[in-house]
Amino acid sequence: MAENGAGSGTGVNAAAQAVMAVVLVGGLAAAAWVTRDSFDTKAADPKPAVCPADSEGRSEADETGARLCRALNRPDLPALLGTPHDMVRNASGKGGEFTRADGRKTVSPEAEVGLTAHSVKLSASTGELKVGDMAGLLGPSVERTTVLGHPAALYSDRTIALTFRLDGGKSTAGQGGIARRLLVAKGPGEAGGWFEVVVWRQDDRTPDDAALFRVAEQVLPAAPGWVAG
């Protein structure tokens, strides 16, 4: 795993290994991808990451999160990101929920796929705000655009790089790299909610916007709630 702004445990002995996390903060959501540095070159090839399967008793939000994961965890995801030899490390999907200041709860199912060099997140919202409203709230740097004919907004967010010491040392936090985020309306109009696709890297490099759009154009038509038009 490449070093980031918080400092890395890579290259030190096993007694001083660290678990590195690149945490996406700010904006509309938060996510983390964590991996443990590996020094075992003889380890067996990892199995492909698998999303949660359908399960009775799971909440509708969690089931939607699992479906988002299956839409995102495509065999060609590394190629869409421009790193065809990148390895998928993990995949997850869940029903995110947060409580507003007035006590109302909003459900925002989400999925995340972690690769060696990238992490990609896909979330869905039925929020009252439209993509245009969100673009106005996010500031002047937001770029209004379209994805497959749907209104969209492109903007950046900052990650935080965390180091968790496994040898008992003090954990540290520092500024990470840039995450690129793409809000896309679920339908050709702005009503009906939106999806968000986010890409960030495990180093300090800024993700490629062309790769972000490639992922969105291939993944979103398979996401639950997408309305073609």
PDB file of C-alpha atoms in Angstrom:
ATOM      1  CA  MET A   1       0.000   0.000   0.000  1.00  0.00           C
ATOM      2  CA  ALA A   2       1.388   3.401  -0.886  1.00  0.00           C
ATOM      3  CA  GLU A   3       2.331   5.876   1.790  1.00  0.00           C
ATOM      4  CA  ASN A   4       0.019   8.789   2.503  1.00  0.00           C
ATOM      5  CA  GLY A   5       0.123  12.057   4.394  1.00  0.00           C
ATOM      6  CA  ALA A   6      -0.233  10.452   7.809  1.00  0.00           C
ATOM      7  CA  GLY A   7       2.850   8.306   7.527  1.00  0.00           C
ATOM      8  CA  SER A   8       2.957   4.604   6.809  1.00  0.00           C
ATOM      9  CA  GLY A   9       3.969   1.398   8.559  1.00  0.00           C
ATOM     10  CA  THR A  10       5.148  -0.039   5.254  1.00  0.00           C
ATOM     11  CA  GLY A  11       8.784  -1.122   5.233  1.00  0.00           C
ATOM     12  CA  VAL A  12       9.167  -1.629   8.995  1.00  0.00           C
ATOM     13  CA  ASN A  13       9.455  -4.938  10.842  1.00  0.00           C
ATOM     14  CA  ALA A  14       6.451  -7.008  11.860  1.00  0.00           C
ATOM     15  CA  ALA A  15       6.559  -5.803  15.460  1.00  0.00           C
ATOM     16  CA  ALA A  16       5.894  -2.251  14.298  1.00  0.00           C
ATOM     17  CA  GLN A  17       3.317  -2.878  11.594  1.00  0.00           C
ATOM     18  CA  ALA A  18       0.449  -0.395  11.334  1.00  0.00           C
ATOM     19  CA  VAL A  19      -3.049  -0.643   9.994  1.00  0.00           C
ATOM     20  CA  MET A  20      -3.548   2.179   7.520  1.00  0.00           C
ATOM     21  CA  ALA A  21      -6.941   3.732   6.902  1.00  0.00           C
ATOM     22  CA  VAL A  22      -7.875   6.360   4.377  1.00  0.00           C
ATOM     23  CA  VAL A  23     -11.080   7.904   5.658  1.00  0.00           C
ATOM     24  CA  LEU A  24     -13.404   9.984   3.557  1.00  0.00           C
ATOM     25  CA  VAL A  25     -14.879  12.850   5.574  1.00  0.00           C
ATOM     26  CA  GLY A  26     -17.031  15.892   4.961  1.00  0.00           C
ATOM     27  CA  GLY A  27     -19.490  16.376   2.107  1.00  0.00           C
ATOM     28  CA  LEU A  28     -22.500  14.095   2.167  1.00  0.00           C
ATOM     29  CA  ALA A  29     -21.138  10.910   3.706  1.00  0.00           C
ATOM     30  CA  ALA A  30     -18.181   9.226   5.353  1.00  0.00           C
ATOM     31  CA  ALA A  31     -16.479   5.966   4.476  1.00  0.00           C
ATOM     32  CA  ALA A  32     -13.315   4.069   5.311  1.00  0.00           C
ATOM     33  CA  TRP A  33     -11.169   1.439   3.689  1.00  0.00           C
ATOM     34  CA  VAL A  34      -8.665  -0.358   5.849  1.00  0.00           C
ATOM     35  CA  THR A  35      -5.962  -2.835   4.980  1.00  0.00           C
ATOM     36  CA  ARG A  36      -3.170  -4.436   6.945  1.00  0.00           C
ATOM     37  CA  ASP A  37       0.277  -4.252   5.386  1.00  0.00           C
ATOM     38  CA  SER A  38       1.369  -7.723   4.321  1.00  0.00           C
ATOM     39  CA  PHE A  39       4.901  -8.995   4.263  1.00  0.00           C
ATOM     40  CA  ASP A  40       4.121 -12.632   3.386  1.00  0.00           C
ATOM     41  CA  THR A  41       5.050 -13.079  -0.252  1.00  0.00           C
ATOM     42  CA  LYS A  42       4.095 -16.769  -0.090  1.00  0.00           C
ATOM     43  CA  ALA A  43       0.455 -16.157   0.823  1.00  0.00           C
ATOM     44  CA  ALA A  44      -2.159 -17.794  -1.376  1.00  0.00           C
ATOM     45  CA  ASP A  45      -3.984 -15.672  -3.934  1.00  0.00           C
ATOM     46  CA  PRO A  46      -6.950 -13.962  -2.239  1.00  0.00           C
ATOM     47  CA  LYS A  47     -10.452 -14.980  -3.175  1.00  0.00           C
ATOM     48  CA  PRO A  48     -12.634 -12.475  -5.060  1.00  0.00           C
ATOM     49  CA  ALA A  49     -14.489 -10.074  -2.789  1.00  0.00           C
ATOM     50  CA  VAL A  50     -18.153 -11.021  -2.457  1.00  0.00           C
ATOM     51  CA  CYS A  51     -21.086  -8.708  -1.722  1.00  0.00           C
ATOM     52  CA  PRO A  52     -23.800  -9.614   0.795  1.00  0.00           C
ATOM     53  CA  ALA A  53     -26.316 -12.117  -0.576  1.00  0.00           C
ATOM     54  CA  ASP A  54     -30.105 -11.793  -0.355  1.00  0.00           C
ATOM     55  CA  SER A  55     -31.275 -12.677   3.131  1.00  0.00           C
ATOM     56  CA  GLU A  56     -34.663 -12.962   4.798  1.00  0.00           C
ATOM     57  CA  GLY A  57     -35.140 -10.647   7.720  1.00  0.00           C
ATOM     58  CA  ARG A  58     -32.762  -8.005   6.414  1.00  0.00           C
ATOM     59  CA  SER A  59     -34.113  -4.465   6.373  1.00  0.00           C
ATOM     60  CA  GLU A  60     -35.085  -2.915   3.058  1.00  0.00           C
ATOM     61  CA  ALA A  61     -32.249  -0.403   3.410  1.00  0.00           C
ATOM     62  CA  ASP A  62     -29.672  -3.142   4.018  1.00  0.00           C
ATOM     63  CA  GLU A  63     -31.017  -5.106   1.063  1.00  0.00           C
ATOM     64  CA  THR A  64     -30.704  -2.038  -1.145  1.00  0.00           C
ATOM     65  CA  GLY A  65     -27.143  -1.591   0.099  1.00  0.00           C
ATOM     66  CA  ALA A  66     -26.382  -5.180  -0.888  1.00  0.00           C
ATOM     67  CA  ARG A  67     -27.826  -4.580  -4.354  1.00  0.00           C
ATOM     68  CA  LEU A  68     -25.750  -1.422  -4.719  1.00  0.00           C
ATOM     69  CA  CYS A  69     -22.699  -3.487  -3.815  1.00  0.00           C
ATOM     70  CA  ARG A  70     -23.470  -6.061  -6.491  1.00  0.00           C
ATOM     71  CA  ALA A  71     -23.887  -3.285  -9.064  1.00  0.00           C
ATOM     72  CA  LEU A  72     -20.573  -1.725  -8.065  1.00  0.00           C
ATOM     73  CA  ASN A  73     -18.473  -4.868  -7.640  1.00  0.00           C
ATOM     74  CA  ARG A  74     -18.067  -5.505 -11.365  1.00  0.00           C
ATOM     75  CA  PRO A  75     -15.303  -7.711 -12.786  1.00  0.00           C
ATOM     76  CA  ASP A  76     -14.195  -4.808 -14.972  1.00  0.00           C
ATOM     77  CA  LEU A  77     -14.116  -2.219 -12.162  1.00  0.00           C
ATOM     78  CA  PRO A  78     -10.283  -2.082 -12.092  1.00  0.00           C
ATOM     79  CA  ALA A  79     -10.226  -1.492 -15.851  1.00  0.00           C
ATOM     80  CA  LEU A  80     -12.855   1.242 -15.568  1.00  0.00           C
ATOM     81  CA  LEU A  81     -10.631   2.940 -12.996  1.00  0.00           C
ATOM     82  CA  GLY A  82      -7.721   2.814 -15.429  1.00  0.00           C
ATOM     83  CA  THR A  83      -5.769   0.284 -13.346  1.00  0.00           C
ATOM     84  CA  PRO A  84      -6.679  -3.086 -14.908  1.00  0.00           C
ATOM     85  CA  HIS A  85      -4.237  -5.020 -12.722  1.00  0.00           C
ATOM     86  CA  ASP A  86      -5.583  -3.528  -9.500  1.00  0.00           C
ATOM     87  CA  MET A  87      -6.890  -6.106  -7.016  1.00  0.00           C
ATOM     88  CA  VAL A  88     -10.283  -5.933  -5.312  1.00  0.00           C
ATOM     89  CA  ARG A  89      -9.665  -6.362  -1.576  1.00  0.00           C
ATOM     90  CA  ASN A  90     -13.142  -6.098  -0.078  1.00  0.00           C
ATOM     91  CA  ALA A  91     -16.753  -5.286  -0.887  1.00  0.00           C
ATOM     92  CA  SER A  92     -19.607  -4.281   1.390  1.00  0.00           C
ATOM     93  CA  GLY A  93     -23.140  -2.936   1.292  1.00  0.00           C
ATOM     94  CA  LYS A  94     -25.424  -1.675   4.033  1.00  0.00           C
ATOM     95  CA  GLY A  95     -28.345   0.591   4.774  1.00  0.00           C
ATOM     96  CA  GLY A  96     -26.905   3.863   6.038  1.00  0.00           C
ATOM     97  CA  GLU A  97     -29.049   5.978   8.335  1.00  0.00           C
ATOM     98  CA  PHE A  98     -28.634   9.363   9.956  1.00  0.00           C
ATOM     99  CA  THR A  99     -30.855  11.518  12.146  1.00  0.00           C
ATOM    100  CA  ARG A 100     -31.560  15.131  11.246  1.00  0.00           C
ATOM    101  CA  ALA A 101     -31.616  18.000  13.711  1.00  0.00           C
ATOM    102  CA  ASP A 102     -35.426  17.801  13.834  1.00  0.00           C
ATOM    103  CA  GLY A 103     -35.283  14.120  14.774  1.00  0.00           C
ATOM    104  CA  ARG A 104     -36.328  12.738  11.408  1.00  0.00           C
ATOM    105  CA  LYS A 105     -34.323   9.794  10.114  1.00  0.00           C
ATOM    106  CA  THR A 106     -33.042   9.576   6.568  1.00  0.00           C
ATOM    107  CA  VAL A 107     -31.967   6.279   5.048  1.00  0.00           C
ATOM    108  CA  SER A 108     -29.099   6.346   2.571  1.00  0.00           C
ATOM    109  CA  PRO A 109     -28.046   2.836   1.500  1.00  0.00           C
ATOM    110  CA  GLU A 110     -24.436   2.577   0.450  1.00  0.00           C
ATOM    111  CA  ALA A 111     -21.851   0.182  -0.926  1.00  0.00           C
ATOM    112  CA  GLU A 112     -18.082   0.280  -1.033  1.00  0.00           C
ATOM    113  CA  VAL A 113     -15.439  -1.660  -2.910  1.00  0.00           C
ATOM    114  CA  GLY A 114     -11.821  -1.382  -1.787  1.00  0.00           C
ATOM    115  CA  LEU A 115      -9.025  -2.068  -4.238  1.00  0.00           C
ATOM    116  CA  THR A 116      -5.263  -1.981  -3.869  1.00  0.00           C
ATOM    117  CA  ALA A 117      -4.945   1.518  -5.285  1.00  0.00           C
ATOM    118  CA  HIS A 118      -8.501   2.894  -5.098  1.00  0.00           C
ATOM    119  CA  SER A 119     -11.685   2.842  -3.096  1.00  0.00           C
ATOM    120  CA  VAL A 120     -15.066   3.385  -4.717  1.00  0.00           C
ATOM    121  CA  LYS A 121     -18.331   4.158  -2.975  1.00  0.00           C
ATOM    122  CA  LEU A 122     -21.887   4.159  -4.312  1.00  0.00           C
ATOM    123  CA  SER A 123     -24.752   5.526  -2.239  1.00  0.00           C
ATOM    124  CA  ALA A 124     -28.407   6.284  -2.904  1.00  0.00           C
ATOM    125  CA  SER A 125     -30.660   8.922  -1.398  1.00  0.00           C
ATOM    126  CA  THR A 126     -34.340   9.734  -1.568  1.00  0.00           C
ATOM    127  CA  GLY A 127     -33.659  13.085   0.056  1.00  0.00           C
ATOM    128  CA  GLU A 128     -35.878  16.066  -0.547  1.00  0.00           C
ATOM    129  CA  LEU A 129     -33.038  18.123  -2.009  1.00  0.00           C
ATOM    130  CA  LYS A 130     -32.461  17.859  -5.742  1.00  0.00           C
ATOM    131  CA  VAL A 131     -29.072  17.655  -7.444  1.00  0.00           C
ATOM    132  CA  GLY A 132     -29.347  21.339  -8.357  1.00  0.00           C
ATOM    133  CA  ASP A 133     -30.099  22.233  -4.737  1.00  0.00           C
ATOM    134  CA  MET A 134     -27.112  20.235  -3.560  1.00  0.00           C
ATOM    135  CA  ALA A 135     -24.868  21.893  -6.126  1.00  0.00           C
ATOM    136  CA  GLY A 136     -25.891  25.277  -4.757  1.00  0.00           C
ATOM    137  CA  LEU A 137     -25.097  24.228  -1.197  1.00  0.00           C
ATOM    138  CA  LEU A 138     -21.705  22.728  -2.007  1.00  0.00           C
ATOM    139  CA  GLY A 139     -20.185  25.992  -3.187  1.00  0.00           C
ATOM    140  CA  PRO A 140     -18.890  27.684  -6.339  1.00  0.00           C
ATOM    141  CA  SER A 141     -16.324  24.995  -7.165  1.00  0.00           C
ATOM    142  CA  VAL A 142     -19.036  22.468  -8.036  1.00  0.00           C
ATOM    143  CA  GLU A 143     -19.262  21.653 -11.733  1.00  0.00           C
ATOM    144  CA  ARG A 144     -22.749  21.072 -13.163  1.00  0.00           C
ATOM    145  CA  THR A 145     -22.741  18.280 -15.740  1.00  0.00           C
ATOM    146  CA  THR A 146     -24.781  15.291 -16.946  1.00  0.00           C
ATOM    147  CA  VAL A 147     -24.368  11.512 -16.821  1.00  0.00           C
ATOM    148  CA  LEU A 148     -26.338   9.446 -19.341  1.00  0.00           C
ATOM    149  CA  GLY A 149     -28.695  12.386 -19.759  1.00  0.00           C
ATOM    150  CA  HIS A 150     -29.296  12.801 -16.021  1.00  0.00           C
ATOM    151  CA  PRO A 151     -28.457  16.037 -14.156  1.00  0.00           C
ATOM    152  CA  ALA A 152     -25.215  15.672 -12.209  1.00  0.00           C
ATOM    153  CA  ALA A 153     -22.764  17.643 -10.090  1.00  0.00           C
ATOM    154  CA  LEU A 154     -19.021  17.017  -9.751  1.00  0.00           C
ATOM    155  CA  TYR A 155     -16.989  18.197  -6.758  1.00  0.00           C
ATOM    156  CA  SER A 156     -14.042  17.352  -4.518  1.00  0.00           C
ATOM    157  CA  ASP A 157     -13.647  16.392  -0.890  1.00  0.00           C
ATOM    158  CA  ARG A 158     -10.645  15.812   1.358  1.00  0.00           C
ATOM    159  CA  THR A 159      -9.743  12.509   2.979  1.00  0.00           C
ATOM    160  CA  ILE A 160      -7.999  12.000   6.300  1.00  0.00           C
ATOM    161  CA  ALA A 161      -5.186   9.459   6.590  1.00  0.00           C
ATOM    162  CA  LEU A 162      -5.126   7.514   9.861  1.00  0.00           C
ATOM    163  CA  THR A 163      -2.397   5.259  11.224  1.00  0.00           C
ATOM    164  CA  PHE A 164      -3.364   2.654  13.831  1.00  0.00           C
ATOM    165  CA  ARG A 165      -0.268   1.248  15.519  1.00  0.00           C
ATOM    166  CA  LEU A 166      -0.363  -2.484  16.211  1.00  0.00           C
ATOM    167  CA  ASP A 167       2.723  -2.329  18.452  1.00  0.00           C
ATOM    168  CA  GLY A 168       1.052  -0.157  21.081  1.00  0.00           C
ATOM    169  CA  GLY A 169       2.314   3.112  19.674  1.00  0.00           C
ATOM    170  CA  LYS A 170       0.204   6.234  19.390  1.00  0.00           C
ATOM    171  CA  SER A 171      -2.248   6.397  16.506  1.00  0.00           C
ATOM    172  CA  THR A 172      -1.938   9.465  14.325  1.00  0.00           C
ATOM    173  CA  ALA A 173      -4.100  11.380  11.879  1.00  0.00           C
ATOM    174  CA  GLY A 174      -3.154  13.674   9.055  1.00  0.00           C
ATOM    175  CA  GLN A 175      -4.427  15.182   5.860  1.00  0.00           C
ATOM    176  CA  GLY A 176      -5.062  12.653   3.119  1.00  0.00           C
ATOM    177  CA  GLY A 177      -5.669  13.023  -0.571  1.00  0.00           C
ATOM    178  CA  ILE A 178      -8.580  14.225  -2.681  1.00  0.00           C
ATOM    179  CA  ALA A 179     -11.801  12.303  -3.269  1.00  0.00           C
ATOM    180  CA  ARG A 180     -13.803  13.086  -6.394  1.00  0.00           C
ATOM    181  CA  ARG A 181     -17.572  12.873  -5.963  1.00  0.00           C
ATOM    182  CA  LEU A 182     -20.306  12.737  -8.566  1.00  0.00           C
ATOM    183  CA  LEU A 183     -23.956  13.340  -7.674  1.00  0.00           C
ATOM    184  CA  VAL A 184     -26.340  11.989 -10.318  1.00  0.00           C
ATOM    185  CA  ALA A 185     -30.139  12.265 -10.375  1.00  0.00           C
ATOM    186  CA  LYS A 186     -31.927   8.911 -10.447  1.00  0.00           C
ATOM    187  CA  GLY A 187     -34.038  10.021 -13.401  1.00  0.00           C
ATOM    188  CA  PRO A 188     -33.778  12.382 -16.364  1.00  0.00           C
ATOM    189  CA  GLY A 189     -35.365  15.074 -14.188  1.00  0.00           C
ATOM    190  CA  GLU A 190     -34.086  16.164 -10.798  1.00  0.00           C
ATOM    191  CA  ALA A 191     -36.994  14.811  -8.741  1.00  0.00           C
ATOM    192  CA  GLY A 192     -36.903  11.368  -7.184  1.00  0.00           C
ATOM    193  CA  GLY A 193     -33.561  11.363  -5.394  1.00  0.00           C
ATOM    194  CA  TRP A 194     -29.998  10.832  -6.513  1.00  0.00           C
ATOM    195  CA  PHE A 195     -26.993   8.541  -6.454  1.00  0.00           C
ATOM    196  CA  GLU A 196     -23.477   9.500  -5.486  1.00  0.00           C
ATOM    197  CA  VAL A 197     -20.353   7.825  -6.869  1.00  0.00           C
ATOM    198  CA  VAL A 198     -17.104   8.598  -5.047  1.00  0.00           C
ATOM    199  CA  VAL A 199     -13.552   7.592  -5.952  1.00  0.00           C
ATOM    200  CA  TRP A 200     -10.465   8.166  -3.833  1.00  0.00           C
ATOM    201  CA  ARG A 201      -6.983   6.719  -3.900  1.00  0.00           C
ATOM    202  CA  GLN A 202      -4.862   5.056  -1.226  1.00  0.00           C
ATOM    203  CA  ASP A 203      -2.080   7.534  -1.968  1.00  0.00           C
ATOM    204  CA  ASP A 204      -2.170  11.327  -2.240  1.00  0.00           C
ATOM    205  CA  ARG A 205      -2.894  11.445  -5.958  1.00  0.00           C
ATOM    206  CA  THR A 206      -6.162  12.925  -7.198  1.00  0.00           C
ATOM    207  CA  PRO A 207      -8.441  10.381  -8.914  1.00  0.00           C
ATOM    208  CA  ASP A 208      -8.966  10.640 -12.653  1.00  0.00           C
ATOM    209  CA  ASP A 209     -12.305  12.278 -13.511  1.00  0.00           C
ATOM    210  CA  ALA A 210     -12.553  10.267 -16.723  1.00  0.00           C
ATOM    211  CA  ALA A 211     -12.351   7.084 -14.648  1.00  0.00           C
ATOM    212  CA  LEU A 212     -15.032   8.383 -12.272  1.00  0.00           C
ATOM    213  CA  PHE A 213     -17.387   9.024 -15.186  1.00  0.00           C
ATOM    214  CA  ARG A 214     -16.635   5.615 -16.711  1.00  0.00           C
ATOM    215  CA  VAL A 215     -17.570   3.941 -13.441  1.00  0.00           C
ATOM    216  CA  ALA A 216     -20.770   5.987 -13.112  1.00  0.00           C
ATOM    217  CA  GLU A 217     -21.887   5.305 -16.687  1.00  0.00           C
ATOM    218  CA  GLN A 218     -21.435   1.544 -16.331  1.00  0.00           C
ATOM    219  CA  VAL A 219     -22.563   1.055 -12.732  1.00  0.00           C
ATOM    220  CA  LEU A 220     -25.589   3.334 -12.348  1.00  0.00           C
ATOM    221  CA  PRO A 221     -27.872   1.657 -14.933  1.00  0.00           C
ATOM    222  CA  ALA A 222     -27.618  -1.523 -12.815  1.00  0.00           C
ATOM    223  CA  ALA A 223     -28.314   0.277  -9.517  1.00  0.00           C
ATOM    224  CA  PRO A 224     -31.750  -0.136  -7.887  1.00  0.00           C
ATOM    225  CA  GLY A 225     -33.907   2.908  -8.558  1.00  0.00           C
ATOM    226  CA  TRP A 226     -32.166   4.096 -11.727  1.00  0.00           C
ATOM    227  CA  VAL A 227     -34.647   5.447 -14.294  1.00  0.00           C
ATOM    228  CA  ALA A 228     -33.380   5.328 -17.879  1.00  0.00           C
ATOM    229  CA  GLY A 229     -34.179   8.234 -20.122  1.00  0.00           C
TER     230      GLY A 229
END
